[in-house]
Amino acid sequence: FFDLRGEDSDQAFDLRALLISHPDASGYTVSVPSGGYANGQVTELRRTLSDGGQERIEYAYYDNTSDNEDRLEEVAFSRLPSGLADNPSNWVKVSRAAYAYYGDSESYGTLNDLKTVTRQLWSGSAWSDVNVSFYRYWKSGQTDFGTKGFTHGLKYVVGPAAYQRMVDDGITDPVAATATQVADHADNYFEYDPASRRVTREVASNGCSGCGGSGGGMAGDHFAYADNPSYPSSPTDLYNTWKRRTTITHQVGDDETDGDESIESLVFVD
């Protein structure tokens, strides 16, 4: 349900068309409590369970003292056991995700690109890190920028397991690792057609061999796009007339030039 009433007396901004509540897949109603918006951004969601207990998700955003103002900073999950009064001391902290972004003059990302996601659990007195993911992007000045990448284009994804492999391999700060070290461990690598910003190559691997490093096995996909030159201006048989075509070539092996298996398939869109 959405608020169509206009200005709410508890808020300093117009609430029209913002979420009030919705039923989730479990049949519970997820709602935004009074005061659950700030400057047009949701700050809290709640749902009441069948035993009378409650669950809460709180959202925090970077303020105007940060280069990343208004970007999501934290998402925290907590529970209120059944039978307890709704006051801050009774809520039990459970887990949290913390988000960090690139600043204005960093090497591997542009302002407001997502840099790291840190998952944390509450230990009873403090938050403890469970795992970290981090991301790198194409940026002006990098090799092949302008032919394989564009500003804000995602380049490397290092998930929690790959991050831990970097630590196990003696890289004490994976986020500050060299380009070669990241290429050797990344889960995914992407190349693009900068003009259209469509992906032309994706490499997914265990230690991203083929990303410019010398890690483990590699499986890559190349994407090629084409419009149908014979597509009619007023098609009458939409089910059997394709408009745009994506050709995906799947490469299996450690080196795309070594003759390993290549499988081509077509995906029709529109």
Coordinates of C-alpha atoms in Angstrom, one line a residue:
F1 CA 0.0 0.0 0.0
F2 CA 1.2 3.5 -0.8
D3 CA 0.5 6.8 1.0
L4 CA -1.7 9.0 -1.3
R5 CA -2.7 11.4 1.4
G6 CA 0.1 14.0 1.0
E7 CA 1.9 15.5 3.8
D8 CA 2.1 13.5 7.0
S9 CA 2.2 15.4 10.3
D10 CA 5.1 13.2 11.5
Q11 CA 7.3 14.0 8.5
A12 CA 9.0 17.1 7.1
F13 CA 8.5 16.1 3.5
D14 CA 5.8 14.9 1.1
L15 CA 5.0 11.2 1.6
R16 CA 2.8 10.8 -1.4
A17 CA 3.4 7.5 -3.3
L18 CA 5.9 6.2 -0.7
L19 CA 5.5 2.7 0.7
I20 CA 3.3 2.3 3.8
S21 CA 3.1 -1.6 3.9
H22 CA 3.1 -4.7 1.8
P23 CA 2.5 -8.4 2.5
D24 CA 5.6 -10.6 2.1
A25 CA 5.9 -14.1 0.8
S26 CA 5.4 -15.6 4.3
G27 CA 2.1 -13.8 4.7
Y28 CA 3.3 -11.2 7.2
T29 CA 2.8 -7.5 6.6
V30 CA 6.0 -5.5 6.3
S31 CA 5.3 -1.8 7.2
V32 CA 7.1 1.5 7.5
P33 CA 6.4 2.8 11.1
S34 CA 5.6 6.4 11.9
G35 CA 8.9 8.3 11.5
G36 CA 10.3 5.6 9.2
Y37 CA 11.3 8.1 6.5
A38 CA 13.9 10.8 6.6
N39 CA 14.5 13.2 3.7
G40 CA 12.6 10.9 1.4
Q41 CA 14.6 7.8 2.3
V42 CA 13.2 4.8 4.2
T43 CA 15.0 4.4 7.6
E44 CA 13.0 1.5 9.1
L45 CA 10.9 -1.5 8.1
R46 CA 9.0 -3.8 10.6
R47 CA 6.9 -6.9 10.6
T48 CA 5.0 -8.6 13.4
L49 CA 5.3 -12.4 13.7
S50 CA 2.6 -14.9 14.6
D51 CA 3.9 -15.1 18.3
G52 CA 3.7 -11.3 18.7
G53 CA 7.4 -10.7 18.4
Q54 CA 8.7 -8.2 15.9
E55 CA 11.6 -8.0 13.4
R56 CA 13.1 -4.7 12.2
I57 CA 15.4 -3.6 9.4
E58 CA 17.1 -0.2 9.9
Y59 CA 18.7 1.8 7.1
A60 CA 21.4 4.4 7.7
Y61 CA 22.8 6.8 5.1
Y62 CA 26.0 8.9 4.7
D63 CA 25.4 12.5 5.8
N64 CA 26.6 15.7 4.3
T65 CA 30.0 15.4 5.9
S66 CA 30.9 12.6 3.6
D67 CA 31.8 12.6 -0.1
N68 CA 29.2 9.8 -0.4
E69 CA 26.3 11.8 1.0
D70 CA 22.9 10.0 0.8
R71 CA 24.5 6.7 -0.2
L72 CA 23.4 3.7 1.9
E73 CA 25.8 3.2 4.8
E74 CA 24.4 0.4 6.9
V75 CA 21.5 -2.1 7.0
A76 CA 20.9 -3.6 10.4
F77 CA 18.5 -6.5 11.4
S78 CA 17.2 -6.9 14.9
R79 CA 14.4 -8.7 16.8
L80 CA 12.0 -7.9 19.6
P81 CA 11.0 -11.1 21.5
S82 CA 7.3 -11.7 22.1
G83 CA 5.9 -10.2 25.3
L84 CA 8.6 -7.5 25.7
A85 CA 7.8 -3.8 25.5
D86 CA 8.8 -1.9 22.4
N87 CA 11.7 0.1 23.8
P88 CA 15.4 0.3 22.6
S89 CA 16.8 -1.9 25.4
N90 CA 14.6 -4.9 24.5
W91 CA 15.6 -5.1 20.8
V92 CA 18.2 -7.8 20.1
K93 CA 20.7 -7.0 17.5
V94 CA 21.4 -9.8 15.0
S95 CA 23.3 -8.9 11.9
R96 CA 24.4 -5.9 9.8
A97 CA 25.8 -5.0 6.4
A98 CA 28.1 -2.0 6.1
Y99 CA 28.7 -0.3 2.7
A100 CA 31.7 1.8 1.7
Y101 CA 32.2 3.7 -1.6
Y102 CA 35.0 5.2 -3.6
G103 CA 35.9 8.8 -3.1
D104 CA 36.7 11.4 -5.6
S105 CA 40.4 10.6 -6.3
E106 CA 40.9 6.8 -5.9
S107 CA 42.6 4.5 -8.3
Y108 CA 40.1 1.7 -8.9
G109 CA 36.7 3.5 -8.8
T110 CA 35.0 6.8 -9.3
L111 CA 33.0 8.8 -6.7
N112 CA 30.1 6.8 -5.3
D113 CA 31.0 3.5 -6.9
L114 CA 30.4 0.7 -4.4
K115 CA 33.7 -0.4 -2.9
T116 CA 33.1 -2.9 -0.2
V117 CA 30.2 -4.7 1.6
T118 CA 31.1 -6.1 5.0
R119 CA 28.7 -8.5 6.6
Q120 CA 28.7 -8.5 10.5
L121 CA 27.2 -10.3 13.4
W122 CA 26.5 -9.0 16.8
S123 CA 28.7 -10.7 19.5
G124 CA 26.8 -9.4 22.5
S125 CA 28.9 -6.3 22.9
A126 CA 30.2 -5.4 19.5
W127 CA 29.9 -6.0 15.8
S128 CA 32.2 -8.8 14.4
D129 CA 33.1 -9.0 10.7
V130 CA 32.0 -12.2 9.1
N131 CA 33.0 -11.6 5.5
V132 CA 33.9 -8.9 3.0
S133 CA 33.2 -8.4 -0.7
F134 CA 34.8 -5.7 -2.8
Y135 CA 34.5 -4.3 -6.3
R136 CA 36.7 -2.5 -8.8
Y137 CA 35.7 -0.5 -11.8
W138 CA 37.0 0.7 -15.1
K139 CA 38.5 4.2 -14.9
S140 CA 40.2 6.7 -17.2
G141 CA 43.9 6.1 -17.3
Q142 CA 43.7 2.3 -17.1
T143 CA 44.9 0.1 -19.9
D144 CA 42.1 -0.6 -22.5
F145 CA 39.9 2.1 -20.9
G146 CA 37.8 3.4 -23.8
T147 CA 38.0 0.2 -25.8
K148 CA 36.9 -2.3 -23.1
G149 CA 35.5 -0.2 -20.3
F150 CA 33.9 3.1 -19.3
T151 CA 33.6 5.2 -16.1
H152 CA 31.5 3.4 -13.5
G153 CA 31.7 0.1 -15.5
L154 CA 32.1 -2.8 -13.1
K155 CA 35.5 -4.5 -13.8
Y156 CA 36.2 -7.0 -11.0
V157 CA 34.1 -8.7 -8.3
V158 CA 35.8 -10.3 -5.3
G159 CA 33.3 -12.2 -3.3
P160 CA 33.8 -13.4 0.3
A161 CA 35.5 -16.7 -0.5
A162 CA 37.9 -15.0 -3.0
Y163 CA 38.6 -12.2 -0.4
Q164 CA 39.5 -14.9 2.1
R165 CA 41.8 -16.6 -0.4
M166 CA 43.6 -13.4 -0.9
V167 CA 44.1 -13.1 2.9
D168 CA 45.3 -16.8 3.0
D169 CA 47.8 -16.0 0.3
G170 CA 49.4 -13.3 2.4
I171 CA 47.6 -10.3 1.0
T172 CA 46.9 -8.5 4.3
D173 CA 44.7 -5.8 2.8
P174 CA 42.9 -7.2 -0.3
V175 CA 41.2 -3.9 -1.0
A176 CA 44.6 -2.2 -1.5
A177 CA 46.0 -5.1 -3.5
T178 CA 47.7 -4.6 -6.8
A179 CA 45.8 -5.0 -10.1
T180 CA 47.6 -8.3 -10.8
Q181 CA 46.8 -9.7 -7.3
V182 CA 43.1 -8.8 -7.8
A183 CA 43.1 -10.4 -11.3
D184 CA 44.6 -13.6 -9.8
H185 CA 41.8 -14.0 -7.3
A186 CA 38.6 -12.2 -8.6
D187 CA 35.4 -14.1 -9.1
N188 CA 34.3 -12.1 -12.1
Y189 CA 35.8 -9.8 -14.7
F190 CA 33.9 -7.7 -17.3
E191 CA 34.6 -6.0 -20.5
Y192 CA 32.2 -3.7 -22.4
D193 CA 31.5 -1.9 -25.6
P194 CA 32.0 1.6 -24.2
A195 CA 29.6 3.3 -26.7
S196 CA 26.6 1.1 -25.8
R197 CA 27.8 0.0 -22.3
R198 CA 26.8 -3.5 -23.1
V199 CA 28.9 -6.4 -21.7
T200 CA 31.1 -8.0 -24.4
R201 CA 33.0 -10.4 -22.2
E202 CA 32.5 -11.9 -18.8
V203 CA 35.0 -14.2 -17.1
A204 CA 33.9 -16.2 -14.1
S205 CA 36.6 -18.3 -12.4
N206 CA 38.2 -19.7 -9.3
G207 CA 41.2 -17.3 -9.3
C208 CA 40.5 -15.2 -12.3
S209 CA 42.9 -16.6 -15.0
G210 CA 42.1 -14.7 -18.2
C211 CA 41.5 -11.5 -16.2
G212 CA 45.2 -10.5 -16.6
G213 CA 46.5 -12.8 -13.9
S214 CA 47.6 -16.4 -13.6
G215 CA 45.0 -17.9 -11.3
G216 CA 42.9 -21.0 -11.5
G217 CA 40.6 -22.4 -14.1
M218 CA 38.6 -20.1 -16.3
A219 CA 35.2 -20.1 -18.1
G220 CA 34.4 -17.0 -20.1
D221 CA 31.5 -15.8 -22.2
H222 CA 31.7 -13.4 -25.1
F223 CA 28.7 -11.4 -26.1
A224 CA 28.0 -10.0 -29.6
Y225 CA 24.9 -7.9 -30.4
A226 CA 23.1 -7.3 -33.7
D227 CA 19.8 -5.8 -35.0
N228 CA 17.8 -7.6 -37.6
P229 CA 18.3 -5.6 -40.8
S230 CA 15.0 -7.2 -42.2
Y231 CA 12.9 -6.3 -39.2
P232 CA 9.7 -4.8 -40.6
S233 CA 8.4 -1.4 -39.4
S234 CA 5.1 -2.9 -38.6
P235 CA 5.6 -6.6 -37.8
T236 CA 2.6 -8.9 -38.1
D237 CA 4.2 -12.1 -36.7
L238 CA 5.8 -11.1 -33.4
Y239 CA 6.3 -14.6 -32.3
N240 CA 8.5 -15.5 -35.2
T241 CA 10.2 -12.3 -36.0
W242 CA 13.3 -11.3 -34.1
K243 CA 14.4 -7.7 -33.6
R244 CA 17.7 -7.9 -31.7
R245 CA 20.1 -10.8 -31.3
T246 CA 22.7 -11.7 -28.7
T247 CA 25.3 -14.2 -29.6
I248 CA 27.0 -15.8 -26.6
T249 CA 30.2 -17.8 -27.2
H250 CA 31.2 -19.8 -24.1
Q251 CA 34.9 -20.6 -23.8
V252 CA 36.2 -23.3 -21.5
G253 CA 39.9 -23.5 -20.7
D254 CA 42.8 -21.6 -19.3
D255 CA 43.7 -19.7 -22.5
E256 CA 41.3 -18.6 -25.2
T257 CA 43.9 -19.2 -27.9
D258 CA 44.8 -22.8 -27.0
G259 CA 41.9 -24.5 -28.9
D260 CA 39.8 -25.4 -25.9
E261 CA 36.1 -26.0 -26.3
S262 CA 34.0 -23.1 -27.6
I263 CA 30.2 -23.4 -27.6
E264 CA 28.1 -20.8 -29.4
S265 CA 24.4 -20.2 -28.7
L266 CA 21.9 -17.6 -29.7
V267 CA 19.5 -15.6 -27.5
F268 CA 16.8 -13.6 -29.1
V269 CA 15.5 -10.5 -27.5
D270 CA 12.4 -8.5 -28.5

